[in-house]
Structures are given as C-alpha cells and as structure tokens.
XYZ file of C-alpha atoms in Angstrom:
292
model
C 18.519 109.052 -11.582
C 21.084 106.315 -11.971
C 20.063 102.959 -13.430
C 22.635 101.092 -11.323
C 20.823 98.737 -8.922
C 21.230 99.627 -5.270
C 22.846 96.808 -3.338
C 22.129 95.876 0.242
C 25.672 96.823 1.295
C 25.199 100.297 -0.249
C 22.086 100.838 1.844
C 23.635 99.534 5.044
C 26.092 102.411 5.037
C 23.337 105.054 5.094
C 20.130 103.450 6.337
C 19.090 101.739 9.541
C 16.240 99.300 10.135
C 12.994 100.735 11.374
C 12.905 98.335 14.295
C 15.831 96.549 15.839
C 15.827 93.093 17.364
C 17.955 90.076 18.009
C 18.989 88.444 14.782
C 18.205 84.811 14.148
C 21.201 82.664 13.273
C 20.971 81.643 9.626
C 21.539 77.996 8.881
C 23.565 77.117 5.822
C 21.608 73.925 5.337
C 19.034 73.831 2.582
C 15.383 73.730 3.574
C 13.591 70.466 2.744
C 10.487 70.563 0.637
C 7.406 70.795 2.817
C 4.982 67.929 2.221
C 1.334 68.832 1.717
C -0.995 68.531 4.680
C -3.839 65.978 4.542
C -6.319 68.806 4.009
C -4.387 70.156 1.032
C -3.994 66.663 -0.428
C -7.776 66.349 -0.504
C -8.287 69.881 -1.794
C -6.896 69.143 -5.253
C -9.637 70.276 -7.632
C -9.152 73.122 -10.083
C -11.812 74.349 -12.481
C -12.409 77.029 -15.071
C -10.974 77.220 -18.570
C -8.023 79.466 -17.787
C -6.868 77.535 -14.717
C -7.127 74.082 -16.330
C -5.613 75.277 -19.614
C -2.631 76.750 -17.735
C -2.161 73.453 -15.879
C -2.280 71.507 -19.147
C 0.187 73.829 -20.869
C 2.627 73.681 -17.948
C 2.782 69.880 -18.167
C 1.539 69.606 -14.580
C 0.477 66.120 -13.518
C -3.317 65.773 -13.738
C -4.978 62.681 -12.335
C -8.440 63.194 -13.800
C -10.175 65.663 -16.099
C -13.925 66.248 -16.323
C -14.921 68.142 -19.465
C -18.032 68.750 -21.529
C -18.241 67.229 -24.998
C -18.260 70.648 -26.631
C -15.137 71.861 -24.867
C -13.312 68.539 -25.249
C -12.993 69.084 -28.993
C -12.246 72.790 -28.756
C -8.883 73.398 -30.523
C -7.480 75.039 -27.390
C -8.038 71.890 -25.351
C -8.155 68.833 -27.604
C -4.451 68.158 -28.207
C -3.522 69.051 -24.636
C -6.214 66.735 -23.313
C -4.892 63.918 -25.485
C -1.361 64.545 -24.238
C -2.510 64.427 -20.623
C -4.406 61.189 -21.357
C -1.235 59.634 -22.748
C 0.465 60.398 -19.415
C -2.180 58.536 -17.452
C -4.927 61.056 -16.764
C -8.489 59.756 -16.822
C -10.700 61.813 -19.166
C -14.441 61.936 -18.419
C -16.912 63.634 -20.745
C -19.708 64.871 -18.520
C -22.697 67.167 -18.631
C -22.563 70.724 -17.282
C -24.906 69.577 -14.512
C -22.468 66.854 -13.444
C -19.629 69.378 -13.424
C -21.698 71.621 -11.179
C -22.062 68.715 -8.757
C -18.332 67.967 -8.830
C -17.380 71.613 -8.234
C -20.183 72.240 -5.704
C -21.895 74.816 -7.884
C -18.781 76.796 -8.796
C -18.315 78.599 -12.119
C -16.539 75.682 -13.828
C -16.914 76.950 -17.441
C -17.168 73.401 -18.720
C -14.000 71.843 -17.317
C -12.457 70.688 -14.034
C -9.385 68.668 -13.135
C -7.957 66.773 -10.204
C -4.316 67.742 -9.865
C -1.443 66.168 -8.031
C -0.712 68.000 -4.722
C 1.281 71.203 -5.149
C 5.028 70.727 -4.708
C 6.596 73.651 -2.872
C 10.016 74.924 -3.840
C 12.920 74.905 -1.445
C 13.721 78.365 -0.107
C 17.336 78.275 -1.293
C 16.160 77.145 -4.716
C 13.624 79.971 -4.958
C 16.215 82.601 -3.993
C 18.806 81.271 -6.449
C 16.239 81.150 -9.244
C 15.055 84.694 -8.488
C 18.602 86.083 -8.655
C 19.271 84.191 -11.873
C 16.138 85.567 -13.535
C 16.522 89.227 -12.557
C 19.222 91.723 -11.610
C 16.712 93.275 -9.201
C 14.495 90.415 -8.044
C 11.352 90.971 -6.003
C 10.111 88.226 -3.682
C 6.803 88.562 -1.850
C 6.488 87.191 1.677
C 3.012 86.527 3.109
C 2.950 86.694 6.913
C -0.030 84.588 7.966
C -2.491 85.101 5.113
C -5.440 82.860 6.038
C -7.898 83.612 3.227
C -7.227 81.550 0.066
C -8.923 84.242 -2.029
C -6.397 86.792 -0.783
C -3.421 84.503 -1.324
C -4.550 83.609 -4.828
C -5.025 87.279 -5.706
C -1.568 88.158 -4.342
C 0.000 85.395 -6.447
C -1.826 86.543 -9.575
C -0.765 90.177 -9.135
C 2.828 89.349 -8.192
C 3.330 87.082 -11.200
C 1.627 89.513 -13.580
C 3.865 92.429 -12.544
C 7.049 90.361 -12.770
C 7.899 89.245 -9.232
C 10.113 86.201 -8.871
C 8.320 84.186 -6.182
C 6.421 83.932 -2.910
C 7.313 82.713 0.582
C 4.601 81.549 3.005
C 4.803 80.130 6.546
C 3.853 76.529 7.185
C 1.742 77.236 10.280
C -1.256 79.528 10.855
C -1.563 80.355 7.158
C -3.312 78.943 4.117
C -1.262 76.822 1.728
C -1.649 76.387 -2.022
C -5.132 74.875 -2.317
C -7.499 74.516 -5.261
C -9.170 77.816 -4.323
C -5.803 79.589 -4.329
C -5.003 78.038 -7.698
C -8.380 79.059 -9.121
C -8.075 82.679 -7.981
C -4.473 82.830 -9.238
C -5.897 82.029 -12.694
C -2.950 79.990 -13.934
C -0.209 82.143 -12.413
C 1.004 79.286 -10.186
C 2.190 77.316 -13.207
C 5.053 79.777 -13.680
C 5.389 81.306 -10.213
C 7.345 79.429 -7.507
C 6.126 79.258 -3.906
C 8.275 78.201 -0.940
C 6.726 77.231 2.402
C 8.962 77.607 5.447
C 8.796 76.531 9.084
C 10.425 79.711 10.424
C 9.534 82.946 8.631
C 12.042 85.059 10.575
C 14.843 82.745 9.543
C 13.669 82.942 5.939
C 13.862 86.747 6.086
C 17.393 86.524 7.470
C 18.277 84.171 4.622
C 17.032 86.759 2.148
C 19.113 89.445 3.858
C 22.229 87.296 3.677
C 21.607 87.011 -0.076
C 21.485 90.791 -0.481
C 17.737 91.427 -0.279
C 16.394 94.537 1.454
C 13.227 93.704 3.417
C 10.202 96.041 3.394
C 7.284 95.308 5.714
C 3.845 96.747 4.978
C 1.815 98.200 7.866
C -1.512 100.047 7.931
C -0.021 102.961 9.853
C 3.234 103.991 11.481
C 5.485 103.257 8.525
C 7.156 105.665 6.146
C 5.110 106.693 3.124
C 5.258 104.266 0.229
C 6.128 106.939 -2.339
C 9.125 108.176 -0.320
C 11.234 105.094 -1.052
C 13.521 104.318 -3.946
C 12.770 100.651 -4.596
C 15.898 99.478 -6.363
C 18.011 96.366 -6.011
C 16.889 93.002 -4.688
C 14.001 93.305 -2.250
C 11.485 91.314 -0.262
C 7.990 92.723 0.293
C 6.243 91.387 3.408
C 2.433 91.441 3.453
C 0.675 91.004 6.808
C -2.350 88.895 7.686
C -5.890 90.135 7.091
C -6.719 90.790 10.734
C -3.581 91.597 12.717
C -1.135 92.613 9.996
C 2.568 91.945 10.486
C 3.560 90.224 13.708
C 5.920 92.159 15.980
C 8.659 89.590 15.382
C 8.303 89.981 11.612
C 8.401 93.768 11.935
C 11.697 93.514 13.803
C 13.115 91.451 10.950
C 12.260 94.145 8.393
C 14.717 96.839 7.325
C 11.934 99.360 6.764
C 8.197 99.580 7.432
C 6.091 101.227 4.751
C 2.497 102.458 4.717
C 0.074 103.425 1.957
C -1.269 106.959 2.613
C -5.070 106.842 2.940
C -7.202 109.993 2.716
C -10.624 108.480 3.338
C -12.247 107.199 6.520
C -11.416 103.548 5.786
C -8.488 102.741 8.108
C -6.917 99.874 6.154
C -7.010 97.880 2.924
C -7.573 94.255 2.039
C -4.271 92.317 2.095
C -4.319 91.521 -1.618
C -5.214 95.113 -2.526
C -2.388 96.451 -0.356
C 0.008 93.987 -1.972
C -1.068 95.113 -5.440
C -0.582 98.825 -4.637
C 2.853 98.270 -3.118
C 4.005 96.042 -5.973
C 2.752 98.488 -8.576
C 4.692 101.348 -6.978
C 7.861 99.221 -6.944
C 7.585 98.430 -10.630
C 6.257 101.868 -11.598
C 9.491 103.386 -10.314
C 11.563 100.917 -12.308
C 9.536 101.409 -15.473
C 9.722 105.205 -15.102
C 13.495 105.121 -14.711
C 13.885 103.030 -17.848
C 11.814 105.545 -19.822
C 13.846 108.452 -18.385
C 17.169 106.835 -19.302
C 16.067 106.150 -22.853
C-alpha cells in the first residue's frame, strides 16, 4: 500500500459521487464570523476541573471564577487563577453548596467559571489552518446535531483522534454552549469550530480545496471498511433523528454505512462519529506501521 496521499483529482478520474445534484456556486468571499445568539451569550458557564483548567491554560477570557478554598490553592490551579485575576477575572471563594446552586446541581468538582462567548472561526480560516497542520486533514461536519451532549462528545472524539476542526450550521442545530464545552472536556480550547449559514456551500468550498466528502447514513451506503480513507476528507454526521438531509447527501461524494449485525437499526450520532473517525485513523496508523 502506497503512503502517498490520494488527492481529490486522483479520485475524480475513477470515482463518481453516490448521488448527483446541482452544484452550488462557491463564493470566493470569506465568511464572516457568526456572532453568538442571545441564548448562547447567556449560556456561558463551564464547570468541572478538567474543563476549567483547560480554559485557564488556553488563555481564554474568563469573566468570573467560583472555586472552593481547597482547590484555589491546589498547585494545578493557583498560578493560573492568579494570572486570570490579573487579566480582570473576578475570583470568588465559595462553598461546595454555593457551587451546586450556581451550577444547578451539576458535578462541578469544586470549580466553575463564566467564560466570554465562544468565538467561531471563519470557514476559510479553518480550512487553511487544517491544510497547514496536516498533509491529510480531516474535518468533521455536523448536519443538524441538536443535542449538546452529542455535539460535545463528537468534538472530544474528533480532537482526541487528531481531526483538524468542525463545521456546524447556524440554523436548526445546537451551537457551542456551556454543556457542549463541558462534555468536550477541554477539547474546544485547541479544536476550531466554524458555524456557517449555508452547509451545502461549505461542502462545496471544501471540495474546491481538495477535500473528498463522505456522508454517514444508517443504511444504503457502502460499507465503512470498504473505503481507503486517504487524502484530505470531510466526514458528515447527520442529525439524531432524521440523519443527513437529502440536500446534504447530494453534496457528498460517497455515502458510507456502519455494518450492524444486531437488531438495533442505528447508532447514536456521537457513537457513529467515533466509529467512523476511528476507522479513518486506524487505516492511516496501520499503513504507517506497514511501511516501517
């Protein structure tokens, strides 16, 4: 097996998209940053040691930090807390009971923080950064994920395995909220997310930059293990209830399915994303071992 990355032009000569449709004209203009919605501006609380520690280490702007006396002077937190205080954050030493009130009974582990609203990356910026960081970048695209637990889990898995970023639609989908940040367990501090108005146009932008687009479907796609996942690629994950929209399917080069042997007809969106991403990277890791 050759270790030379497969380019989009190489594939075009021998492969055809699963579904065909009218192509959307790609604009050359950059996409403006999407401002947070009022709901997301209010939903700015993160909690738990790992999430807050990751925010502190990433130099993210924190407006206020609530922390127990014991954890405040923990070596992992003390200097970072002082640094955040010097930048204007308000530090409150509170009891565990008060923290439970602030986090509405969540598992706060002794610390919570109010963060500045998440700043989304521009799509063009995310693509350029992905190509600069990897010869074979992988970008995940979430098509209408509404559950923040699912989105947070997808972000955590994608960052952990080495993906270069995530694209989400602005409408009919959850944004980056405190719940997403909590479930992502710090992954968002080093994992860029772009939010776009038109997902189909974003997929066409990826194609114009050499990415091959794979859409995941519960059934009707080619088997996951039958693909050779090399080169730059985008992996599209469908919504929890209806999966990929028909328009999104038409924008994909290939549709892939995870073979299921049991009676359960489909998988949770974040679980499906994890399985697909693992297979992509398993192939790449295996090839590296074989070459060596």
